[in-house]
Coordinates of C-alpha atoms in Angstrom, one line a residue:
X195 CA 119.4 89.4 80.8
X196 CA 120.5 87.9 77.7
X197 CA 117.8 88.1 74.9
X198 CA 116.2 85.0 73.8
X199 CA 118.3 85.3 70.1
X200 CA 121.6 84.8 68.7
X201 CA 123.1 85.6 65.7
X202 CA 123.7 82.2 63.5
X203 CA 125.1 82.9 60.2
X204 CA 126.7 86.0 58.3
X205 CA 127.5 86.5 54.4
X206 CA 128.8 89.2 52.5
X207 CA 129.1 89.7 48.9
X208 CA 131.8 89.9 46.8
X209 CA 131.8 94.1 47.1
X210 CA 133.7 96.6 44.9
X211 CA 133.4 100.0 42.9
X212 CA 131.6 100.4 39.9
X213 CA 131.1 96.4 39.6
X214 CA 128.3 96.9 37.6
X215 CA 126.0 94.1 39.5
X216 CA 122.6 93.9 39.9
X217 CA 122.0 94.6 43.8
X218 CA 120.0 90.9 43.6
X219 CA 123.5 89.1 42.6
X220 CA 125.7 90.5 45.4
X221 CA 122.3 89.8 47.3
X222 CA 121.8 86.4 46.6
X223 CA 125.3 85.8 46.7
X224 CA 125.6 87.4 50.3
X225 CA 122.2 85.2 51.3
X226 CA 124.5 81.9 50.0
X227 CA 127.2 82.3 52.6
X228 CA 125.2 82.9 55.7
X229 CA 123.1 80.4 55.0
X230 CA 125.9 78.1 54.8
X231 CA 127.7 80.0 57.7
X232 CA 124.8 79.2 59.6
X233 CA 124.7 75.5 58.3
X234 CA 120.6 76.2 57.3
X235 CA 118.8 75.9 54.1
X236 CA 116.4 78.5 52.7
X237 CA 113.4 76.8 54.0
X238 CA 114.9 76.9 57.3
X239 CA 114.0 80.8 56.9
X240 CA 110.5 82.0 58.2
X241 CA 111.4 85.7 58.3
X242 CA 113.0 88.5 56.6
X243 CA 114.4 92.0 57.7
X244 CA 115.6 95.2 55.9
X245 CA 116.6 99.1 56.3
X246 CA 115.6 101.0 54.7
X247 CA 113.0 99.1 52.5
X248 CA 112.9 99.7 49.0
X249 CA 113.6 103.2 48.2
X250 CA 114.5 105.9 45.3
X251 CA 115.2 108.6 47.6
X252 CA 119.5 108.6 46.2
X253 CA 120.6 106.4 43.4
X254 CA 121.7 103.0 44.5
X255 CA 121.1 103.4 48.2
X256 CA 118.3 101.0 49.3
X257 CA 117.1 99.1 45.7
X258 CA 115.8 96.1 47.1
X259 CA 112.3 95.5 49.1
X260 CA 111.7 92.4 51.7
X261 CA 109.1 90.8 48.7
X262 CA 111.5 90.6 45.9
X263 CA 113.8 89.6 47.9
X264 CA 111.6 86.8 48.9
X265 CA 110.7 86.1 45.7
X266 CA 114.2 85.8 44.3
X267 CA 115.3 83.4 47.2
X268 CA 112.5 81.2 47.3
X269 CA 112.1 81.8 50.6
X270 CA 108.6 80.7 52.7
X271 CA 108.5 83.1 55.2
X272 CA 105.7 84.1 57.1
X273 CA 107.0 87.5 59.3
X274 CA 108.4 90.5 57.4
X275 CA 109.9 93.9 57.8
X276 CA 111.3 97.0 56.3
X277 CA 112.5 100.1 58.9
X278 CA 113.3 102.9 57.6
X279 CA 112.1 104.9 60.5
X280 CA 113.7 102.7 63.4
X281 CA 117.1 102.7 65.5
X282 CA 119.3 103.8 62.1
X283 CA 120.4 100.9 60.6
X284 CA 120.6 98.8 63.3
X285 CA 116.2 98.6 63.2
X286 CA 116.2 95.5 61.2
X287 CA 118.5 93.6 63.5
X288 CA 116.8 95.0 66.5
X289 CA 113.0 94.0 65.7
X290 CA 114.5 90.7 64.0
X291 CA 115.9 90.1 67.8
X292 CA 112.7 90.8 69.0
X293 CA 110.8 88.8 66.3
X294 CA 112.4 85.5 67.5
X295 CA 112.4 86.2 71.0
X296 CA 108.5 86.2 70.4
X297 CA 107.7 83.5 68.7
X298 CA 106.8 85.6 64.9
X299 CA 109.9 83.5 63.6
X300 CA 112.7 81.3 64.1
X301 CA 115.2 82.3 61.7
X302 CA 115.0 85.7 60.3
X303 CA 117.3 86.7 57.4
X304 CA 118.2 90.4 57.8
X305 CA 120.1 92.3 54.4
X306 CA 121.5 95.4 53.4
X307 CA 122.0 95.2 49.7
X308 CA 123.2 98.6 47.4
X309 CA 124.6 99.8 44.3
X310 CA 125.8 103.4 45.6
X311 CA 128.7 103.3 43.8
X312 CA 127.3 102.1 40.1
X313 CA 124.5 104.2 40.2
X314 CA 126.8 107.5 40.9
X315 CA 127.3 109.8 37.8
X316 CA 128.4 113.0 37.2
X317 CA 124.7 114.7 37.5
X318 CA 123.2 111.7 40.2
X319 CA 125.0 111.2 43.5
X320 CA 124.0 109.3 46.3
X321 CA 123.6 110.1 49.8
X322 CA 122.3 113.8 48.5
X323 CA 119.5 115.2 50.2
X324 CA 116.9 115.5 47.6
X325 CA 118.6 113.4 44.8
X326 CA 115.5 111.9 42.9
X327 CA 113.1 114.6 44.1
X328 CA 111.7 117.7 43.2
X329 CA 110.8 119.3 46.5
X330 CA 112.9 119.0 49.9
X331 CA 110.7 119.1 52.9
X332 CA 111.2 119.2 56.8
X333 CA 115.0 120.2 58.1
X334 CA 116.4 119.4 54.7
X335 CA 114.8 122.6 53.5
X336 CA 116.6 124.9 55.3
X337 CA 120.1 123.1 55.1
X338 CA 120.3 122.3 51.9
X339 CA 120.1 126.2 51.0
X340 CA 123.0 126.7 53.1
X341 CA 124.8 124.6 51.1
X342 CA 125.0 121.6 53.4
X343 CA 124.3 119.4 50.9
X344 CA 125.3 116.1 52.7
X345 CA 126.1 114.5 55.8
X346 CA 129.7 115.7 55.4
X347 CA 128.6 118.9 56.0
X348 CA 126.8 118.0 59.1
X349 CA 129.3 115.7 60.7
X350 CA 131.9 118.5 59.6
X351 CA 129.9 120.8 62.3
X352 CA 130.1 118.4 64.7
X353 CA 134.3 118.2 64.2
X354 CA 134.5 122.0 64.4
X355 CA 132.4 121.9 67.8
X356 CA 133.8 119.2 69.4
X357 CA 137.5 120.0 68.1
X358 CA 136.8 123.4 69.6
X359 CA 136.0 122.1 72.8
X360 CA 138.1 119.1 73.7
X361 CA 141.3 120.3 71.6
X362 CA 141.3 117.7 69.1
X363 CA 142.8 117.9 65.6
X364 CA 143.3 116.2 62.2
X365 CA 146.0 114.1 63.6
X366 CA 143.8 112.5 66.4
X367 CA 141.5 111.4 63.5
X368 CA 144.4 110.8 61.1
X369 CA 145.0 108.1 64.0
X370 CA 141.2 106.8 63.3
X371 CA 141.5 106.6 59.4
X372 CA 145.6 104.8 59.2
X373 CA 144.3 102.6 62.2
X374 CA 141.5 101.1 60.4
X375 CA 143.5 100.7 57.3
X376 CA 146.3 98.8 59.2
X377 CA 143.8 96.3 59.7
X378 CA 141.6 96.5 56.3
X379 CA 145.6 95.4 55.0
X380 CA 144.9 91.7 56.3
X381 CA 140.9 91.9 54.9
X382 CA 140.7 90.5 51.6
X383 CA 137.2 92.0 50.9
X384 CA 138.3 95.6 52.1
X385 CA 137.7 97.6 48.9
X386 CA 141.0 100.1 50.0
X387 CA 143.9 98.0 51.0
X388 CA 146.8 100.2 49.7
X389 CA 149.2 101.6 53.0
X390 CA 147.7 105.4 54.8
X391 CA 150.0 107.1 56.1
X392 CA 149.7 110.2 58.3
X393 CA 151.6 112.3 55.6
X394 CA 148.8 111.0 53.0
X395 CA 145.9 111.5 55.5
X396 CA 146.9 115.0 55.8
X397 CA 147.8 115.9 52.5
X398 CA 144.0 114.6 51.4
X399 CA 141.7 117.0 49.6
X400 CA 139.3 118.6 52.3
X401 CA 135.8 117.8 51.6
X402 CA 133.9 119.4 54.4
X403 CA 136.4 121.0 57.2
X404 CA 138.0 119.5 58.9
X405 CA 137.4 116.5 57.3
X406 CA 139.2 115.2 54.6
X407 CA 138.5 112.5 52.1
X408 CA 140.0 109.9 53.9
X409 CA 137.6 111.0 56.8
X410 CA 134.8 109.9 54.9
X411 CA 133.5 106.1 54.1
X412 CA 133.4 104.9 50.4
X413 CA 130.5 104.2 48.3
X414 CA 130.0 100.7 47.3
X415 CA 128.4 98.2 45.4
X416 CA 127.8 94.5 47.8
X417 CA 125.2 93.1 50.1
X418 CA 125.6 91.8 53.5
X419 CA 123.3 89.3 55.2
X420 CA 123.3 88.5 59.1
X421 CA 120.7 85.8 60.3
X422 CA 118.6 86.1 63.6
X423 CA 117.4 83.2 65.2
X424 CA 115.8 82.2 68.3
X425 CA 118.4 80.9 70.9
X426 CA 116.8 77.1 71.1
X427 CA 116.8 77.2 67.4
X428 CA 120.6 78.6 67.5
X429 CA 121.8 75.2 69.4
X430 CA 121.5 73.3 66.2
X431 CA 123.1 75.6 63.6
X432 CA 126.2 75.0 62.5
X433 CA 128.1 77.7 64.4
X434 CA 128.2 78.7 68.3
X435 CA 125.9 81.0 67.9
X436 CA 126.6 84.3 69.2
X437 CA 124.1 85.8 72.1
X438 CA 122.1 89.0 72.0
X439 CA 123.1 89.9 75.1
X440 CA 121.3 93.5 75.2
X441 CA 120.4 96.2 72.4
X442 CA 119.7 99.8 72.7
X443 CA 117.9 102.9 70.9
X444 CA 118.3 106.2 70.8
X445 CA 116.1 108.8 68.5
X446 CA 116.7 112.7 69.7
X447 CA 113.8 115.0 70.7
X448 CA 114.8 117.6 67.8
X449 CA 115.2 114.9 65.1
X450 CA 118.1 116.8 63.6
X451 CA 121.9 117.0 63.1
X452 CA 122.2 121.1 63.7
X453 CA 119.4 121.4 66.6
X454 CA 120.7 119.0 69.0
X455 CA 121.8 121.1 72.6
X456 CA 125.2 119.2 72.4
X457 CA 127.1 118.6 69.4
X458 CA 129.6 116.8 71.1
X459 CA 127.4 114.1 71.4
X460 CA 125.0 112.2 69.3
X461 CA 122.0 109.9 69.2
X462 CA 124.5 107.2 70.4
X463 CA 125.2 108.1 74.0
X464 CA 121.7 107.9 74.6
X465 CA 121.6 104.5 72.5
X466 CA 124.2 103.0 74.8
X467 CA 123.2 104.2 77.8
X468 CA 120.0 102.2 77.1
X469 CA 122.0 99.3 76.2
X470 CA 124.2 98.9 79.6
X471 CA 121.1 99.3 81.8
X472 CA 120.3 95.9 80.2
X473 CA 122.8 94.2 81.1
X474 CA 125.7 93.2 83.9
X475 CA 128.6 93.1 81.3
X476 CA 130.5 95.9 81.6
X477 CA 132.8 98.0 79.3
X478 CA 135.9 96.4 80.7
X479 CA 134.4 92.9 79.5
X480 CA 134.6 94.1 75.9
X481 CA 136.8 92.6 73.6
X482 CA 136.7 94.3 70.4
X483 CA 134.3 97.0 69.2
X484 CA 132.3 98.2 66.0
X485 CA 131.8 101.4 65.3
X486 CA 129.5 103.4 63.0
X487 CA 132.4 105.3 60.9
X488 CA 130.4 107.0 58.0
X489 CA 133.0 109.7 58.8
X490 CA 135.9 109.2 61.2
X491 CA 134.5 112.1 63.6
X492 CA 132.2 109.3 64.3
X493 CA 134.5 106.8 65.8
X494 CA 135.7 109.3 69.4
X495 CA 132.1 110.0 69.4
X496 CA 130.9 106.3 69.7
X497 CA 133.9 105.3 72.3
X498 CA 132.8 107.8 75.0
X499 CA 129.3 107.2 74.1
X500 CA 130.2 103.2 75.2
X501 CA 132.1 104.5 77.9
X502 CA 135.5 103.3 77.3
X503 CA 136.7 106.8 77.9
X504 CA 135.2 110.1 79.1
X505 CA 133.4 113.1 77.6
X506 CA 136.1 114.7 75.7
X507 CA 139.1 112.3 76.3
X508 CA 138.7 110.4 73.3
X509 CA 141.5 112.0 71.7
X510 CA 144.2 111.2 74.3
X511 CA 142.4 107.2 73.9
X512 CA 143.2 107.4 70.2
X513 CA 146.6 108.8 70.7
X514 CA 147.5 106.3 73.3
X515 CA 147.2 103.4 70.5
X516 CA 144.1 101.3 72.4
X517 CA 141.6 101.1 69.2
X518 CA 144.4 100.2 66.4
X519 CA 146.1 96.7 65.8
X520 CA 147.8 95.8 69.1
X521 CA 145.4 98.0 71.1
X522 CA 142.9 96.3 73.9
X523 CA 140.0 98.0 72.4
X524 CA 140.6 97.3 68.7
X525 CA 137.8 98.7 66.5
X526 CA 136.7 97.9 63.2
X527 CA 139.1 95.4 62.7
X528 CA 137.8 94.9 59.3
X529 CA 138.9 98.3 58.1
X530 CA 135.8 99.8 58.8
X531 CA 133.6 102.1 56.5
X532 CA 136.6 104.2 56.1
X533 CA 138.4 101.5 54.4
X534 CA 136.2 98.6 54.0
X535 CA 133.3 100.1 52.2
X536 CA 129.9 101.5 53.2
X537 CA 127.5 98.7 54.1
X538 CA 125.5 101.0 56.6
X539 CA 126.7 99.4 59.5
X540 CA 126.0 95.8 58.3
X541 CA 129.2 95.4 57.8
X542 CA 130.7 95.9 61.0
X543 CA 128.4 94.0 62.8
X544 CA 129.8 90.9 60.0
X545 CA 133.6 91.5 60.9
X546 CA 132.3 91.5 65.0
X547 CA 130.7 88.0 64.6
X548 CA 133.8 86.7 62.3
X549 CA 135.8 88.1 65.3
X550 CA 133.6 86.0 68.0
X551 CA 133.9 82.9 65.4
X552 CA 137.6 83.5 65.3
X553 CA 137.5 83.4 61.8
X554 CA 139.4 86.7 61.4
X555 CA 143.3 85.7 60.1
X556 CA 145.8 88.5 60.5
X557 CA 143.6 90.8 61.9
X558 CA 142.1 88.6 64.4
X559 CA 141.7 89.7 68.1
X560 CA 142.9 86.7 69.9
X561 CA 140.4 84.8 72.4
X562 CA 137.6 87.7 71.5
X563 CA 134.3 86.5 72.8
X564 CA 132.5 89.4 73.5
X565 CA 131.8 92.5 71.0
X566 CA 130.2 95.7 70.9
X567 CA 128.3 97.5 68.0
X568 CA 127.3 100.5 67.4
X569 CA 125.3 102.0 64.2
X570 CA 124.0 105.3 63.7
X571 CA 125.2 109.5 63.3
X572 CA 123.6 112.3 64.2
X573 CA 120.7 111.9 66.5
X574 CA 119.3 108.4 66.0
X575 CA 121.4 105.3 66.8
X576 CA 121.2 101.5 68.0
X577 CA 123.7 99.4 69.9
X578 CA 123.9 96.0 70.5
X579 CA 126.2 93.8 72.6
X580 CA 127.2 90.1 71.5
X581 CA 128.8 87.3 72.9
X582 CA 130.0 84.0 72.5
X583 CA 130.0 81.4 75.6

């Protein structure tokens, strides 16, 4: 049931804090290297893909459009989009895949480019409900009163639930946050490479209980660009290219973080349930897995979601060492969000396909061919499930 797309190329910026780029440099820079990743040339490229668009909703977040971007390429392209209302940030990806598969393109350049970290100052922070407006509207209005002032508020909820029910604690996610920095130690472009250890999980400033500050992803400035082409087009790029295999969406009835019946799950169980209908590969067949981890709370959530363990058993997964280096599930072997650096999922899905290319060095899961990923908190989410013959 594999799609008729594969992913050819992938290029990230050089990414950092405070780097004081433009978001077009790490953007162009990021466009360079999947293009030759990909072995294509910009006129090779007939479409273009974002999330969320261009925005000035929270300093730094979403500064590029798909037109400038165009522009400042030189690209020809005749098939566009910008989602910010779509599967999270897996929407670009998702309608690119579906752009090629129909004929609108044949290779479709898809970015996530941001300055959240140089455009933070004392009185502007990103990721803030209402930073850059006057007026909050809709469920912000009645949260941001409260004092939940961000999504670590929210996913800090969700962590008090769900360690209520299941009888998880800060160690379980401690497990999460030193795990993924075991690996980010053998990335190069991880933007936190120094050792975490349990003791300095723990003894971490809280930010929104129970999580800590090493429970929460880091702001960044970089871009990261993943091409989509159709799969007869694929053949000839430079790379095997890596299959579609099967995507999935999720967007919850309530369309909020506080109203959803079960806060021990998200948008994402409903995201990958969609996803395995579509296909015969099963979880067993996975190699390694990438998981949204804007905060680590995220990570058991997306494992049962995928099914590699049951409702509420995450914990005892964690504990038993199978997502950490060495484990059979590894996930985000790149260091992750936590320790790699907030590219709104982007990023994951570029350390899954430099896992498939077996391009990965010391963190490399050996003979991986087939990866999932999963983007998304909260109650929207996409998933999508690649593989290379």
């Amino acid at each position: 049931m594999t799609l008729n797309a594969a992913i050819t190329g992938v290029g990230m910026s050089d990414i950092g804090r405070k780097t004081g780029r433009p978001a077009m440099a790490h953007l162009a820079e990021a466009a360079k290297r999947a293009l030759e990743c990909a072995g294509l040339t910009k006129d090779d490229i007939d479409g273009i893909s974002t999330y969320p668009g261009k925005a000035d909703n929270s300093p730094g977040m979403s500064p590029l459009g798909t037109g400038e971007v165009r522009n400042a390429l030189g690209l020809k392209t005749r098939w566009h989009s910008a989602v910010p209302d779509g599967p999270s940030q897996m929407a670009p990806l998702m309608v690119a895949a579906m752009a090629v598969a129909t004929g609108q393109a044949r290779h479709v350049l898809c970015f996530r480019a941001l300055t959240e970290s140089s455009s933070q100052t004392a009185g502007q922070r990103a990721s803030i409900p209402g930073a850059g407006r006057a007026r909050l509207g809709g469920w912000y209005s009645y949260l941001v009163p409260a004092n939940a002032m961000s999504a670590s508020n929210w996913a800090g909820w969700m962590a008090t639930r769900y360690f209520h029910e299941f009888g998880m604690t800060r160690e379980h996610l401690g497990l999460v946050a030193t795990g993924q920095r075991a690996f980010a130690q053998h990335n190069p472009s991880a933007v936190m490479q120094a050792p975490l250890t349990m003791e300095d999980y723990l003894g971490a400033r809280m930010i929104s209980s129970p999580l800590g500050l090493f429970d929460c992803d880091v702001p960044i400035d970089g871009a990261c660009v993943i091409i989509v082409s159709a799969a007869d087009a694929a053949r000839d790029c430079a790379r095997a290219p890596l299959a579609i295999e099967a995507m999935g969406a999720a967007l919850d009835s309530q369309e909020t973080w506080d109203q959803r019946a079960d806060l021990t799950t998200m948008g994402a169980h409903d995201a990958a349930a969609d996803m395995w209908k579509r296909t015969d590969i099963k979880p067993a067949d996975v190699d390694m897995l990438a998981l949204y981890d804007g905060f680590s709370i995220f990570v058991p959530y997306w494992l049962e979601a995928f099914g590699f363990c049951g409702h509420g058993e995450a914990k005892d997964f964690i504990a038993d060492g199978h997502i950490g280096p060495g484990g059979r599930f590894p996930v985000n072997t790149g260091g992750g969000q936590l320790s790699g650096g907030r590219l709104h999922g982007f990023g994951l899905l570029h350390e899954a396909c430099t896992q498939l290319w077996g391009q990965g060095g010391g963190r490399q899961v050996a003979g991986a061919k087939t990866a999932v990923c999963g983007m998304g908190g909260g109650f929207i989410a996409g998933s999508m499930l690649i593989r290379r013959d």
